[in-house]
GROMACS .gro file of C-alpha atoms in nm:
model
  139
    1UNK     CA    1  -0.131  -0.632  -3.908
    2UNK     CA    2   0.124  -0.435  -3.653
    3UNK     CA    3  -0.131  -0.147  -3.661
    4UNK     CA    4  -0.463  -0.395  -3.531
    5UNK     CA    5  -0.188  -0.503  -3.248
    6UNK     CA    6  -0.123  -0.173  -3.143
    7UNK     CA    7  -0.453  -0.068  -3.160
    8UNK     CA    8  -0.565  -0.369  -2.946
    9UNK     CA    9  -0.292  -0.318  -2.700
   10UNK     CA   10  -0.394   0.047  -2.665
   11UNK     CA   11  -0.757  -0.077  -2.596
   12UNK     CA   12  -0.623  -0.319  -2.313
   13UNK     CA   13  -0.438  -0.112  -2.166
   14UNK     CA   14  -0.732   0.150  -2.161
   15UNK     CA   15  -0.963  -0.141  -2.072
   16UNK     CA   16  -0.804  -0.258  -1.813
   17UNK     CA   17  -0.657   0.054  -1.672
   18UNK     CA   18  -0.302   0.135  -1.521
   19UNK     CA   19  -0.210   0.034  -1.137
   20UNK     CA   20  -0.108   0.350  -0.885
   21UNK     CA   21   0.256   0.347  -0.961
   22UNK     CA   22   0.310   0.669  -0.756
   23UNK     CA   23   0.553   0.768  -0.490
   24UNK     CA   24   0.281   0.898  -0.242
   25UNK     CA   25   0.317   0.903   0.155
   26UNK     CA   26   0.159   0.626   0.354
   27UNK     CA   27  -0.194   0.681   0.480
   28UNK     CA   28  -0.180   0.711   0.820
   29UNK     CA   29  -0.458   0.594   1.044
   30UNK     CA   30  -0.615   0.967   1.134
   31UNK     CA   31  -0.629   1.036   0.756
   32UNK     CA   32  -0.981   1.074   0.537
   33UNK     CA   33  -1.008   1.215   0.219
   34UNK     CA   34  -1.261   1.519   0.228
   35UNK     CA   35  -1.410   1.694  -0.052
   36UNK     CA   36  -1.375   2.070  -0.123
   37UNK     CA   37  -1.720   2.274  -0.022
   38UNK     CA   38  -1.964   2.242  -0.317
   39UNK     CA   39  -1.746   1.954  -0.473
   40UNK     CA   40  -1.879   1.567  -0.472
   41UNK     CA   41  -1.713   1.341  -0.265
   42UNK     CA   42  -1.525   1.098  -0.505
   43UNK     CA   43  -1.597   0.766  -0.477
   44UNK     CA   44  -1.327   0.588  -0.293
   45UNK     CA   45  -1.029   0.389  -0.500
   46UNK     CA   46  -0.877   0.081  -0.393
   47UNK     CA   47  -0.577   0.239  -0.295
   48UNK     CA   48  -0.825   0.338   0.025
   49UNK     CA   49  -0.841   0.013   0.189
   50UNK     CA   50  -0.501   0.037   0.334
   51UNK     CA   51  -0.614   0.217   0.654
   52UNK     CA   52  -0.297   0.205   0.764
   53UNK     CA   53   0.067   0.168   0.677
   54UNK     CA   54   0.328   0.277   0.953
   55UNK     CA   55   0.640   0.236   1.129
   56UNK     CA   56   0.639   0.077   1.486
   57UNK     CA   57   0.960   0.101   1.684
   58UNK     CA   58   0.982  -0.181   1.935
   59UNK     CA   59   1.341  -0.124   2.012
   60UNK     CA   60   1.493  -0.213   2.394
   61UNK     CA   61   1.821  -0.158   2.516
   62UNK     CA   62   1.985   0.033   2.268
   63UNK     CA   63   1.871  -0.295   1.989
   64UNK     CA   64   1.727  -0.173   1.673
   65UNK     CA   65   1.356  -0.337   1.635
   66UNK     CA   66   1.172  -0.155   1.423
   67UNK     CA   67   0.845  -0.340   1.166
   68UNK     CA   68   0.610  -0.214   0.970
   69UNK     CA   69   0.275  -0.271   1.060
   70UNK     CA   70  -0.079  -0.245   0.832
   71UNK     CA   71  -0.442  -0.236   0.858
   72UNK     CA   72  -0.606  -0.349   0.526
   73UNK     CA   73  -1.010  -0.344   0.490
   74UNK     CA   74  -1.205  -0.472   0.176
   75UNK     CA   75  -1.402  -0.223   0.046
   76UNK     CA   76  -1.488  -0.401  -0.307
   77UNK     CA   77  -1.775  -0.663  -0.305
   78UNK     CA   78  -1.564  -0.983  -0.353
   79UNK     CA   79  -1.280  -1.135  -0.175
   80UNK     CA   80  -0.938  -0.954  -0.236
   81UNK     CA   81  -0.609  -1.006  -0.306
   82UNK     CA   82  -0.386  -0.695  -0.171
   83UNK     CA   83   0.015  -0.655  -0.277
   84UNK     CA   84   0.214  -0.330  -0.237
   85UNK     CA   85   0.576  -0.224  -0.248
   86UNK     CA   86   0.698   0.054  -0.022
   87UNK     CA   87   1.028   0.251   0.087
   88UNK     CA   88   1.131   0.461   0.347
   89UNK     CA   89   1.332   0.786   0.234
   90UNK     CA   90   1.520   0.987   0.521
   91UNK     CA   91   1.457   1.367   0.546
   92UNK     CA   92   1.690   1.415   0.252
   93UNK     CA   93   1.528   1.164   0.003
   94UNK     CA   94   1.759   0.894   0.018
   95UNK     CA   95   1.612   0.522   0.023
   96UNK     CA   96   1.726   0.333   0.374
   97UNK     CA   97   1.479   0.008   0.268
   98UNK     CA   98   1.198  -0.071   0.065
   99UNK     CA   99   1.011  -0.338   0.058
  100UNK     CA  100   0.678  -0.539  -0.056
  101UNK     CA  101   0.354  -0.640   0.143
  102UNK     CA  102   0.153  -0.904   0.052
  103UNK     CA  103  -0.250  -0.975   0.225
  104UNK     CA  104  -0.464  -1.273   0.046
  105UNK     CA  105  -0.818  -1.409   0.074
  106UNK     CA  106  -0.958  -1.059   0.229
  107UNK     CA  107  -1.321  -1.111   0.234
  108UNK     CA  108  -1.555  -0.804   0.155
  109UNK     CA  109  -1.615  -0.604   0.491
  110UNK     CA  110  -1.303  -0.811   0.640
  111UNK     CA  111  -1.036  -0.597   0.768
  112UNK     CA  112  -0.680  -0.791   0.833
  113UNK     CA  113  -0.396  -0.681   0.975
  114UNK     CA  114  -0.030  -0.761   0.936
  115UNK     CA  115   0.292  -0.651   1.013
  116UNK     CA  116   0.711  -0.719   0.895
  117UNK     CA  117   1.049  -0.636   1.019
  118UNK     CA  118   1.232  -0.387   0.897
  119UNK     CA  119   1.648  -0.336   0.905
  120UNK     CA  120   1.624   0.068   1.004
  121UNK     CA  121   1.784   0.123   1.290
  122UNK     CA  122   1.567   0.454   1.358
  123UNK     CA  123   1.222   0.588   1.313
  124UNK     CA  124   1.317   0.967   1.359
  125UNK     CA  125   1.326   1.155   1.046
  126UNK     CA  126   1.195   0.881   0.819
  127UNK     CA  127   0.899   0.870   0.573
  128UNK     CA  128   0.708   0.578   0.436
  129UNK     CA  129   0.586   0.597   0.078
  130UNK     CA  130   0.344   0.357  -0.095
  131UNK     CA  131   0.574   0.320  -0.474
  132UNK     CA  132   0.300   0.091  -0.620
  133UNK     CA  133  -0.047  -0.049  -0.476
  134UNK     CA  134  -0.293  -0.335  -0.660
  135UNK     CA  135  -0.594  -0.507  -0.528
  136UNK     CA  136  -0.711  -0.801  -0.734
  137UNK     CA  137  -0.996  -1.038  -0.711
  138UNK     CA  138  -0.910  -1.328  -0.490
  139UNK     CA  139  -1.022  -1.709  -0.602
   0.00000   0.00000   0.00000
């Protein structure tokens, strides 16, 4: 009986398929994948919609304001739920903040845009990564 449970969980799990739980820079808003000469472009993942993911310093007079700011856009053929987590790492690789994004009811075609403060005092020297990315069907 353990054996059929493992074997079902196994087919789940293959079923259903894992979620990109990669440390992987942001995109940034001049970036598109290209294909090697010769080699077929690969059809796009979900991971693709986030057009953009960035830091936008809005500080005056010496006051830290610094959010990050995203451009999501449906690619899929039904309306889309979006949630990601993020951190930004200095030039040495340690964490200053991470975080999690959340963007509901994106219809298909629909691009939304959002944006959340941050607590970094500084932009200079600091890299966004995406640490996990889903897209889920919206109801």
């Amino acid at each position: 009986m353990a054996a059929v449970i493992v074997i079902l969980v196994v087919v789940l799990v293959v079923a259903v398929g894992g979620s990109d739980d990669s440390t992987t820079p942001a995109p940034s808003a001049t970036a598109t994948p290209t294909a090697s000469p010769g080699q077929a472009k690969k059809p796009a993942s979900e991971r693709a919609d986030l057009i953009s993911f960035r830091l936008d310093d809005r500080s005056t007079a010496d006051i830290a304001d610094i959010w990050v700011v995203w451009t999501i856009k449906n690619s899929s053929g039904e309306k889309s739920d979006y949630s990601w987590q993020w951190e930004a790492v200095d030039a040495g690789g340690t964490r200053l903040e991470n975080g999690s994004e959340l963007e509901t009811d994106v219809k298909p075609g629909q691009t939304a845009r959002g944006e959340g403060i941050t607590t970094l005092k500084s932009v200079k020297g600091i890299k966004l990564n995406i640490t996990r990315f889903d897209r889920t069907a919206s109801y």
